[in-house]
Amino acid sequence: MINAFEENCEEIKNVIMINCGGTLDLVELLQPDESVVFFILDSHRPYDLCNIYSENQIRILGKPDEDNEIPEYNDIFRDDSTDEEDESEGSDNENESAQSKRRRLNEEDILRRSERRKWMENRATILFNYSQYSYYGKSSAILVFEMAWNMSKDNLDMAWWAIVGSTEQSILSKVESRITVLEEGSLQAHVSRLTHRQGVDINRQQQQSIVRVTYDKDLQLALYRHWTVEASLKYSMPTAVSLRLWSIRGEQRLREVLAEMGLPLVQSRQLFRAMDLTFRQEFKQMVEKLAGKYKVNSIIGSSFTLQYGYRFKYCASDMVYAMLALLDSTTKDRQPQRCFLDTLDCLSRTNKDIVEDGIEKAKLMLHNIFKTAQSILEAKQVQKFGSLLYLSVPDGNIDTYLFAHPHPLIMLAQFALKAYVNSSRNRHAPEWPLVASAMFSAEEGTCLLVGIPPVCEDQPRSLFGKAFEQAAKNKNCYIEADYFDSTIIRLKVEERTKFLDALATLLA
C-alpha cells in the first residue's frame, strides 16, 4: 500500500481504499500532500481514531457500527496550548508580591499536571478498551451496493457481488451468524425488487441471456454440485468435525452415513450432476432427515444462486471458494497481481472457464486442508501453550506451500480448533484460542502466524492483533504486519518459540 501510494502520489488527488487503510493512521503513515483526500471503504475494525476525527483528508464511507462505541474527541485529543493559557494570568496585579505569586503559580502548575496525568490515564484506558479486539464490520461489497442503490445505480450484478462479499464473511467466520441472517434478508428484498424491475415482458430469445438470482433452501456443503457427494461431505468443515471424519474410523463412519441415507456408494462417488436424477432430487431430503441425529443441523440453510443462460449457474459459496483458491494460488512464476486479476475476472458472467478453474483449485485446497488437519490431529500435534493452543504445519510436505497463504492457513486453523474441541474431554477447551504457524519462506527463514478466537465466542472478535504486537515488543521480536488483518503476521522462525512463550504469558 505504501509503495503504491508513493509511486502515484504526484498524479492523484483522490484515493479510494477498499478493504484496507481504515485501521491505520493514514496521514501519519503516508505523509500525503494536504490536497490529497482518502475515501475509505473497509470492513476491518476498529477504525483508527485519527481517521474518524480527521477534518479534511479522510472520508470514511458507510454508517458507524451500532455496537461500536467510538470515544469522544476530547477524551482522546487534547490541545496542550490550553495548559499554558493561565500562566500569565495575574501578571497585571502589581500589588502581589513575587513570593506569593510564585507560590500561586506552583500550586496551579501542580494541579494542571495532576489533571493531565489523570486525563492521560483515562485516555490509555479508553484506547485499550476501544482497540483491544480485532473484528469485522459490514462487508465492503454490501456497502458499495447500498451506495449504488441510494443513487439509483444498482442492478442484479451489483446485488450478486454484494451477496458474494457477504457469503465470504460467513464462510470464514468473520461475522456472527445473526448478522449473516439479517444481511440475507435485506439482500433477498433487493433481489426481488431488482428482478421485478428487470421485467417479465421478454421474449424467449432474451430469456436465454437474462440474469437470474434466486434464494432457496440449500445445503451448506462445499461445492457439492460440482463435486462428488462423498468428497463434499468429507471435506466440508461442519460434517468433517461433527462426524469426526478425520479420525481413524472416519472413513467407515462416512460410509455408514451414506448407507443410512440410502445413497449407494457408487452414486456418491460420481460427480453430482452425473448421479441418477432421482438421487439428485432427493439428496437434500436425505441429508435433512439425518442432520439432527448426527448433529449437523448447521448445514441446513439457504443460499443465493446466479444463473445466466443455460450453462452459467453457481451458488454464492461456489464463487467464494473459487475466488479464495484463485487469490491464494501464487507461485514463483505466478505473481499476486495476476492472481488478483483472475479472481476479479471470476465475477464476470462471461468468464466461465476461470470460474471452473477456480472451483477445481478450490477442491484441491479443501482436500489439502482436510489431509493436513487430519495428520496434525491424529499425531496430537495441537499443543497447549498456557491458555492457548498451538499447531505448526509440518515442513517438507508437498502441499506446505498452500499454507504460506493466509486464507488456507486460517481455514486449517478453524478446522483443527473445532475438531480439537469436539473431541476433547476438557470442559475448558471451548475457551481456548489457537495460533497456527506455517513456513512462509524457507530462503528467508520466515513463518506465517494466524490467531483464531475460541469457539465459545458468539461474536468472532480476536484479541490477537494487540497481543501479537505486545508479545513482540516484550521479547524484542521483529514482526512483519504486512497484512491488513492484524491477526496475521510474519515472523523469523528462530524467534517463534520465544514469541509464543511471551504470547502465552501475556494471555495467561
Coordinates of C-alpha atoms in Angstrom, one line a residue:
M1 CA 0.0 0.0 0.0
I2 CA 2.8 2.4 0.9
N3 CA 4.7 1.6 -2.2
A4 CA 1.6 2.0 -4.4
F5 CA 0.9 5.4 -2.9
E6 CA 4.5 6.7 -3.2
E7 CA 4.6 5.6 -6.9
N8 CA 1.5 7.5 -7.8
C9 CA 1.2 10.3 -5.2
E10 CA 2.3 13.1 -7.6
E11 CA -0.5 12.3 -10.0
I12 CA -3.5 11.9 -7.8
K13 CA -5.7 14.0 -5.5
N14 CA -8.3 11.4 -4.5
V15 CA -7.5 7.9 -3.2
I16 CA -10.2 5.1 -2.8
M17 CA -9.1 2.4 -0.3
I18 CA -11.1 -0.8 -0.4
N19 CA -10.8 -3.2 2.5
C20 CA -7.6 -1.5 3.6
G21 CA -6.4 1.6 5.4
G22 CA -9.2 2.0 7.9
T23 CA -7.3 0.7 10.9
L24 CA -4.1 2.7 10.2
D25 CA -3.4 6.4 10.7
L26 CA -3.1 7.1 7.0
V27 CA -2.0 10.8 7.3
E28 CA 0.8 9.8 9.7
L29 CA 1.8 6.7 7.7
L30 CA 1.7 8.1 4.1
Q31 CA 2.5 11.7 4.8
P32 CA 0.3 12.9 1.9
D33 CA 0.1 16.4 0.5
E34 CA -2.7 18.4 2.2
S35 CA -4.7 18.4 -1.0
V36 CA -5.0 14.6 -1.1
V37 CA -8.3 13.1 0.1
F38 CA -8.7 9.4 1.1
F39 CA -12.0 7.7 0.8
I40 CA -12.0 4.6 3.0
L41 CA -14.3 1.6 2.4
D42 CA -13.0 -1.0 4.9
S43 CA -14.7 -3.9 6.8
H44 CA -11.7 -4.2 9.2
R45 CA -12.3 -2.9 12.7
P46 CA -11.7 -0.9 14.8
Y47 CA -11.1 2.2 12.7
D48 CA -8.1 4.3 13.7
L49 CA -9.4 7.3 15.7
C50 CA -7.3 9.7 13.7
N51 CA -9.2 8.7 10.6
I52 CA -12.5 9.0 12.3
Y53 CA -11.8 12.6 13.6
S54 CA -9.9 13.8 10.5
E55 CA -11.5 17.1 9.4
N56 CA -10.1 17.4 5.9
Q57 CA -8.2 14.4 4.4
I58 CA -10.1 11.2 5.5
R59 CA -13.6 10.3 4.4
I60 CA -15.0 7.0 5.9
L61 CA -17.8 5.7 3.7
G62 CA -20.7 4.0 5.4
K63 CA -22.6 4.3 8.7
P64 CA -20.9 3.9 12.1
D65 CA -21.3 0.4 13.6
E66 CA -24.1 0.4 16.1
D67 CA -22.3 -1.9 18.6
N68 CA -19.0 0.0 18.4
E69 CA -18.7 2.9 20.9
I70 CA -16.4 5.5 19.4
P71 CA -14.6 7.5 22.1
E72 CA -15.4 11.2 22.4
Y73 CA -12.9 13.6 20.7
N74 CA -11.9 15.4 24.0
D75 CA -11.2 12.1 25.7
I76 CA -8.5 11.2 23.1
F77 CA -7.2 14.5 21.7
R78 CA -6.0 17.5 23.8
D79 CA -4.7 20.9 22.8
D80 CA -1.7 21.4 25.0
S81 CA -1.8 25.2 24.4
T82 CA -4.7 25.4 26.9
D83 CA -2.4 24.3 29.7
E84 CA -0.3 27.4 29.2
E85 CA -3.1 30.0 28.9
D86 CA -3.3 30.7 32.6
E87 CA 0.5 31.0 33.2
S88 CA 0.5 34.8 32.6
E89 CA -2.8 35.5 34.4
G90 CA -2.4 37.8 37.4
S91 CA 0.7 39.5 36.0
D92 CA -1.1 42.7 35.9
N93 CA -1.6 42.7 39.7
E94 CA 1.3 44.9 40.7
N95 CA 0.5 44.7 44.4
E96 CA 1.1 40.9 44.5
S97 CA 4.5 40.1 45.9
A98 CA 6.9 37.9 43.9
Q99 CA 6.9 35.2 46.6
S100 CA 3.1 34.9 46.8
K101 CA 2.9 34.9 43.0
R102 CA 5.5 32.2 42.7
R103 CA 3.6 30.1 45.3
R104 CA 0.3 30.5 43.5
L105 CA 1.8 29.6 40.1
N106 CA 3.4 26.5 41.6
E107 CA 0.1 25.3 43.0
E108 CA -1.6 25.9 39.7
D109 CA 1.1 24.0 37.9
I110 CA 0.8 21.1 40.3
L111 CA -3.0 21.0 39.7
R112 CA -2.5 21.2 35.9
R113 CA 0.0 18.3 36.0
S114 CA -2.3 16.2 38.1
E115 CA -5.3 16.8 35.8
R116 CA -3.2 16.0 32.8
R117 CA -1.9 12.8 34.4
K118 CA -5.5 11.7 35.2
W119 CA -6.5 12.6 31.6
M120 CA -3.6 10.5 30.2
E121 CA -4.5 7.5 32.4
N122 CA -8.2 7.8 31.4
R123 CA -7.1 8.1 27.7
A124 CA -5.0 5.0 27.9
T125 CA -7.9 3.0 29.4
I126 CA -10.3 4.2 26.7
L127 CA -7.9 3.4 23.9
F128 CA -7.2 0.0 25.3
N129 CA -10.9 -0.8 25.5
Y130 CA -11.5 0.5 22.1
S131 CA -8.7 -1.2 20.3
Q132 CA -8.1 -4.4 22.2
Y133 CA -10.2 -6.6 19.8
S134 CA -9.8 -7.0 16.0
Y135 CA -13.1 -7.8 14.2
Y136 CA -15.1 -7.2 11.0
G137 CA -17.9 -4.9 10.2
K138 CA -20.4 -5.0 7.3
S139 CA -19.0 -6.3 4.1
S140 CA -17.5 -3.6 1.8
A141 CA -19.3 -5.2 -1.1
I142 CA -22.6 -4.6 0.6
L143 CA -21.7 -1.0 1.4
V144 CA -20.9 -0.3 -2.2
F145 CA -24.1 -1.9 -3.3
E146 CA -26.1 0.2 -0.8
M147 CA -24.4 3.3 -2.1
A148 CA -25.3 2.4 -5.7
W149 CA -28.9 1.7 -4.5
N150 CA -29.1 5.1 -2.8
M151 CA -28.1 6.7 -6.1
S152 CA -30.5 4.5 -8.2
K153 CA -27.5 3.0 -9.9
D154 CA -28.0 -0.6 -8.7
N155 CA -28.6 -3.7 -10.7
L156 CA -28.7 -7.5 -10.3
D157 CA -25.0 -7.9 -11.0
M158 CA -24.2 -5.5 -8.2
A159 CA -26.6 -7.3 -5.9
W160 CA -24.8 -10.6 -6.7
W161 CA -21.4 -9.1 -5.9
A162 CA -22.8 -7.9 -2.6
I163 CA -24.1 -11.5 -1.9
V164 CA -20.7 -13.0 -2.7
G165 CA -19.0 -10.5 -0.3
S166 CA -21.4 -11.3 2.5
T167 CA -21.0 -15.1 1.9
E168 CA -17.2 -14.8 2.1
Q169 CA -17.6 -13.3 5.6
S170 CA -19.9 -16.1 6.6
I171 CA -17.7 -18.9 5.3
L172 CA -14.6 -17.6 7.0
S173 CA -16.5 -16.9 10.3
K174 CA -15.7 -13.2 10.1
V175 CA -19.1 -12.1 11.5
E176 CA -21.6 -13.8 13.8
S177 CA -24.4 -15.8 12.2
R178 CA -27.1 -13.4 13.4
I179 CA -25.6 -10.7 11.2
T180 CA -25.4 -13.1 8.2
V181 CA -29.1 -13.9 8.6
L182 CA -30.1 -10.2 8.7
E183 CA -27.9 -9.4 5.7
E184 CA -29.5 -12.3 3.7
G185 CA -33.0 -11.0 4.5
S186 CA -32.0 -7.5 3.3
L187 CA -30.3 -8.8 0.1
Q188 CA -33.3 -11.1 -0.7
A189 CA -35.5 -8.0 -0.6
H190 CA -33.2 -6.2 -3.0
V191 CA -33.0 -9.2 -5.4
S192 CA -36.8 -9.4 -5.5
R193 CA -37.1 -5.6 -6.2
L194 CA -34.4 -5.7 -9.0
T195 CA -35.9 -8.9 -10.5
H196 CA -39.3 -7.2 -10.7
R197 CA -37.7 -4.1 -12.2
Q198 CA -36.0 -6.2 -14.8
G199 CA -39.4 -7.0 -16.1
V200 CA -41.3 -10.1 -17.2
D201 CA -42.2 -9.0 -20.7
I202 CA -39.3 -10.6 -22.5
N203 CA -39.3 -13.0 -25.4
R204 CA -37.8 -16.4 -25.5
Q205 CA -34.5 -15.3 -27.0
Q206 CA -34.0 -12.7 -24.3
Q207 CA -34.7 -15.3 -21.6
Q208 CA -31.5 -17.1 -22.6
S209 CA -29.3 -14.1 -21.8
I210 CA -31.2 -12.7 -18.7
V211 CA -29.6 -12.7 -15.3
R212 CA -31.5 -14.6 -12.6
V213 CA -30.6 -14.5 -8.9
T214 CA -32.7 -16.9 -6.7
Y215 CA -32.8 -17.5 -3.0
D216 CA -33.8 -21.1 -2.0
K217 CA -33.4 -23.7 0.7
D218 CA -30.0 -25.3 0.2
L219 CA -27.3 -27.4 1.9
Q220 CA -24.1 -25.8 3.2
L221 CA -21.9 -28.4 1.7
A222 CA -18.8 -27.2 -0.1
L223 CA -19.1 -27.3 -3.9
Y224 CA -21.4 -30.4 -3.8
R225 CA -23.0 -29.6 -7.2
H226 CA -19.5 -29.6 -8.8
W227 CA -18.0 -32.5 -6.8
T228 CA -19.0 -35.9 -5.6
V229 CA -21.3 -36.2 -2.6
E230 CA -18.7 -38.3 -0.8
A231 CA -16.0 -35.7 -1.2
S232 CA -18.2 -32.8 -0.3
L233 CA -19.4 -34.4 2.9
K234 CA -15.8 -35.4 3.8
Y235 CA -14.2 -32.0 3.1
S236 CA -16.9 -29.6 4.4
M237 CA -15.9 -28.4 7.9
P238 CA -19.3 -28.9 9.7
T239 CA -19.7 -32.6 8.6
A240 CA -16.0 -33.4 8.9
V241 CA -15.9 -32.0 12.5
S242 CA -19.3 -33.4 13.8
L243 CA -18.8 -36.8 12.3
R244 CA -15.1 -36.8 13.1
L245 CA -14.3 -37.9 9.6
W246 CA -10.6 -37.0 10.2
S247 CA -10.3 -39.8 12.8
I248 CA -9.3 -43.5 12.2
R249 CA -12.9 -44.5 12.0
G250 CA -13.8 -41.5 9.8
E251 CA -13.9 -43.4 6.5
Q252 CA -16.1 -46.1 8.0
R253 CA -18.4 -43.6 9.7
L254 CA -18.9 -41.8 6.4
R255 CA -19.9 -45.0 4.6
E256 CA -22.4 -45.7 7.4
V257 CA -24.0 -42.3 7.0
L258 CA -24.3 -42.7 3.2
A259 CA -25.8 -46.2 3.7
E260 CA -28.3 -44.8 6.2
M261 CA -29.2 -42.0 3.8
G262 CA -30.0 -44.7 1.2
L263 CA -27.3 -43.4 -1.3
P264 CA -25.3 -46.2 -2.9
L265 CA -21.6 -45.8 -2.7
V266 CA -21.2 -45.9 -6.4
Q267 CA -23.6 -42.9 -6.8
S268 CA -21.8 -40.9 -4.0
R269 CA -18.5 -41.3 -5.9
Q270 CA -19.8 -39.9 -9.1
L271 CA -20.0 -36.2 -9.9
F272 CA -23.2 -34.8 -8.5
R273 CA -24.5 -33.9 -12.0
A274 CA -23.8 -37.4 -13.2
M275 CA -25.8 -39.1 -10.4
D276 CA -29.2 -40.6 -11.2
L277 CA -31.9 -37.9 -11.4
T278 CA -33.9 -39.5 -8.5
F279 CA -30.9 -39.3 -6.1
R280 CA -30.1 -35.7 -7.2
Q281 CA -33.7 -34.6 -6.5
E282 CA -33.9 -36.4 -3.1
F283 CA -30.4 -35.6 -1.8
K284 CA -31.5 -32.6 0.2
Q285 CA -34.3 -34.6 1.9
M286 CA -31.8 -37.5 2.6
V287 CA -29.4 -35.1 4.4
E288 CA -32.2 -33.3 6.3
K289 CA -33.6 -36.5 7.8
L290 CA -30.2 -37.4 9.4
A291 CA -29.0 -33.9 10.2
G292 CA -30.4 -33.9 13.8
K293 CA -29.1 -37.4 14.5
Y294 CA -25.6 -36.6 13.5
K295 CA -25.6 -33.1 14.9
V296 CA -25.0 -31.4 11.5
N297 CA -28.0 -29.1 11.6
S298 CA -25.8 -26.2 10.6
I299 CA -25.6 -27.5 7.0
I300 CA -29.3 -27.0 6.6
G301 CA -29.8 -23.4 5.3
S302 CA -30.5 -21.3 2.3
S303 CA -28.3 -19.8 -0.4
F304 CA -28.4 -17.4 -3.4
T305 CA -27.8 -18.8 -6.9
L306 CA -26.9 -16.9 -10.0
Q307 CA -28.0 -18.2 -13.4
Y308 CA -27.0 -16.7 -16.7
G309 CA -28.2 -18.6 -19.8
Y310 CA -28.2 -22.4 -19.6
R311 CA -24.6 -23.2 -18.6
F312 CA -23.6 -20.5 -16.1
K313 CA -25.2 -21.5 -12.8
Y314 CA -23.4 -21.1 -9.4
C315 CA -24.4 -20.6 -5.8
A316 CA -22.6 -17.8 -3.8
S317 CA -20.5 -20.3 -1.8
D318 CA -19.2 -21.8 -5.1
M319 CA -18.0 -18.4 -6.1
V320 CA -16.4 -17.7 -2.8
Y321 CA -14.4 -21.0 -2.7
A322 CA -13.3 -20.5 -6.3
M323 CA -12.2 -16.9 -5.6
L324 CA -10.3 -17.8 -2.5
A325 CA -8.5 -20.6 -4.3
L326 CA -7.6 -18.3 -7.2
L327 CA -6.4 -15.5 -4.9
D328 CA -4.1 -17.8 -3.0
S329 CA -2.6 -19.6 -6.0
T330 CA 0.5 -17.6 -6.2
T331 CA 3.8 -19.3 -7.1
K332 CA 7.3 -18.2 -8.1
D333 CA 6.0 -17.9 -11.6
R334 CA 2.6 -16.6 -10.8
Q335 CA 2.6 -13.1 -9.1
P336 CA -0.1 -12.0 -6.7
Q337 CA -1.2 -9.3 -9.1
R338 CA -2.1 -11.9 -11.7
C339 CA -4.0 -14.0 -9.1
F340 CA -5.9 -10.9 -8.1
L341 CA -6.9 -10.1 -11.6
D342 CA -8.0 -13.7 -12.2
T343 CA -10.1 -13.5 -9.0
L344 CA -11.7 -10.3 -10.3
D345 CA -12.5 -11.9 -13.6
C346 CA -14.2 -14.7 -11.7
L347 CA -17.1 -12.3 -11.0
S348 CA -17.8 -11.8 -14.7
R349 CA -20.5 -13.9 -16.2
T350 CA -18.5 -14.2 -19.4
N351 CA -15.6 -16.0 -17.8
K352 CA -17.0 -19.4 -17.0
D353 CA -13.6 -21.1 -17.7
I354 CA -11.9 -19.0 -15.0
V355 CA -14.7 -19.9 -12.5
E356 CA -14.3 -23.6 -13.4
D357 CA -10.6 -23.3 -12.9
G358 CA -11.2 -21.7 -9.5
I359 CA -13.6 -24.5 -8.5
E360 CA -11.0 -27.2 -9.4
K361 CA -8.3 -25.3 -7.4
A362 CA -10.8 -25.0 -4.5
K363 CA -11.4 -28.7 -4.5
L364 CA -7.7 -29.3 -4.2
M365 CA -7.4 -26.6 -1.5
L366 CA -10.2 -28.2 0.7
H367 CA -8.7 -31.7 0.1
N368 CA -5.3 -30.5 1.3
I369 CA -6.7 -28.6 4.3
F370 CA -8.5 -31.8 5.4
K371 CA -5.5 -34.0 4.9
T372 CA -3.2 -31.7 6.8
A373 CA -5.6 -31.2 9.7
Q374 CA -6.1 -35.0 9.8
S375 CA -2.4 -35.6 10.1
I376 CA -2.0 -32.9 12.8
L377 CA -4.9 -34.2 14.8
E378 CA -4.0 -37.9 14.6
A379 CA -0.5 -37.1 15.6
K380 CA -1.8 -35.0 18.5
Q381 CA 0.2 -32.0 17.3
V382 CA -2.2 -29.4 18.7
Q383 CA -0.2 -28.3 21.7
K384 CA -1.3 -26.5 24.8
F385 CA 0.7 -23.2 25.4
G386 CA -0.6 -21.8 28.7
S387 CA -4.1 -20.6 28.0
L388 CA -3.9 -21.0 24.2
L389 CA -3.5 -23.8 21.7
Y390 CA -0.8 -24.0 19.0
L391 CA -0.2 -26.0 15.9
S392 CA 2.5 -25.9 13.3
V393 CA 2.1 -27.2 9.7
P394 CA 4.9 -29.8 9.2
D395 CA 7.6 -28.6 6.8
G396 CA 8.7 -30.6 3.7
N397 CA 5.2 -31.7 2.7
I398 CA 4.4 -31.2 -1.0
D399 CA 1.3 -29.2 0.0
T400 CA 3.1 -27.0 2.5
Y401 CA 3.3 -24.1 0.0
L402 CA -0.5 -23.8 0.2
F403 CA -0.3 -22.7 3.9
A404 CA 2.1 -19.8 3.1
H405 CA -1.1 -18.0 2.2
P406 CA -3.4 -16.6 4.9
H407 CA -6.8 -17.9 3.8
P408 CA -5.9 -21.6 3.7
L409 CA -4.0 -21.4 7.0
I410 CA -7.0 -19.7 8.6
M411 CA -9.3 -22.4 7.3
L412 CA -6.9 -25.1 8.5
A413 CA -6.7 -23.4 12.0
Q414 CA -10.5 -23.1 12.3
F415 CA -10.9 -26.8 11.2
A416 CA -8.3 -28.0 13.7
L417 CA -9.6 -25.9 16.6
K418 CA -13.2 -27.1 16.1
A419 CA -12.2 -30.7 15.7
Y420 CA -9.9 -30.5 18.8
V421 CA -12.7 -29.0 20.9
N422 CA -15.2 -31.5 19.6
S423 CA -13.0 -34.5 20.6
S424 CA -11.6 -33.0 23.8
R425 CA -12.8 -34.1 27.3
N426 CA -11.6 -30.9 28.9
R427 CA -14.6 -28.6 29.6
H428 CA -12.4 -25.5 29.2
A429 CA -11.4 -26.4 25.7
P430 CA -14.1 -24.2 24.1
E431 CA -12.5 -21.2 25.9
W432 CA -9.0 -21.6 24.3
P433 CA -7.9 -19.6 21.3
L434 CA -5.5 -21.1 18.8
V435 CA -2.4 -19.9 17.0
A436 CA -1.4 -21.7 13.7
S437 CA 2.0 -21.4 12.1
A438 CA 3.4 -22.4 8.7
M439 CA 6.6 -21.8 6.7
F440 CA 6.4 -18.7 4.6
S441 CA 9.8 -18.6 3.0
A442 CA 12.5 -21.2 3.7
E443 CA 15.1 -19.0 2.0
E444 CA 14.4 -16.0 4.3
G445 CA 13.7 -18.2 7.3
T446 CA 10.2 -16.7 8.0
C447 CA 6.9 -18.2 9.0
L448 CA 3.3 -17.1 8.8
L449 CA 1.2 -16.9 12.0
V450 CA -2.5 -16.5 12.4
G451 CA -4.7 -16.2 15.5
I452 CA -8.1 -17.8 15.9
P453 CA -10.6 -16.8 18.6
P454 CA -12.1 -19.5 20.9
V455 CA -15.1 -21.5 19.6
C456 CA -17.2 -20.3 22.5
E457 CA -17.2 -16.7 21.3
D458 CA -20.6 -15.7 19.9
Q459 CA -19.0 -12.6 18.3
P460 CA -15.8 -13.5 16.4
R461 CA -13.7 -10.8 17.9
S462 CA -10.0 -11.6 18.3
L463 CA -7.5 -10.2 20.8
F464 CA -4.5 -11.5 18.9
G465 CA -3.9 -8.2 17.0
K466 CA -2.9 -6.3 20.1
A467 CA -1.5 -9.4 21.7
F468 CA 0.9 -10.1 18.8
E469 CA 2.1 -6.5 18.9
Q470 CA 2.7 -6.6 22.7
A471 CA 4.4 -10.0 22.7
A472 CA 6.8 -8.9 20.0
K473 CA 7.5 -5.8 22.0
N474 CA 8.1 -7.7 25.2
K475 CA 10.6 -10.1 23.6
N476 CA 12.1 -7.6 21.1
C477 CA 11.0 -9.7 18.1
Y478 CA 10.5 -8.1 14.7
I479 CA 7.2 -9.0 13.2
E480 CA 6.0 -8.1 9.7
A481 CA 2.4 -6.9 9.9
D482 CA 2.2 -7.0 6.2
Y483 CA -1.5 -7.8 6.1
F484 CA -4.5 -5.6 6.7
D485 CA -5.8 -8.1 9.2
S486 CA -3.8 -7.5 12.4
T487 CA -4.3 -11.2 13.5
I488 CA -2.0 -12.3 10.6
I489 CA 1.8 -11.7 10.9
R490 CA 5.1 -12.9 9.6
L491 CA 8.0 -13.8 12.0
K492 CA 11.5 -15.2 11.9
V493 CA 11.4 -18.9 12.5
E494 CA 14.3 -18.6 15.0
E495 CA 12.2 -16.2 17.1
R496 CA 9.0 -18.2 17.0
T497 CA 9.5 -20.1 20.3
K498 CA 10.3 -17.1 22.5
F499 CA 7.5 -15.2 20.8
L500 CA 5.0 -17.9 21.6
D501 CA 6.2 -18.0 25.2
A502 CA 5.7 -14.3 25.5
L503 CA 2.2 -14.6 24.0
A504 CA 1.2 -17.4 26.4
T505 CA 2.4 -15.3 29.3
L506 CA 0.5 -12.3 28.1
L507 CA -2.7 -14.2 27.7
A508 CA -2.4 -16.2 30.9

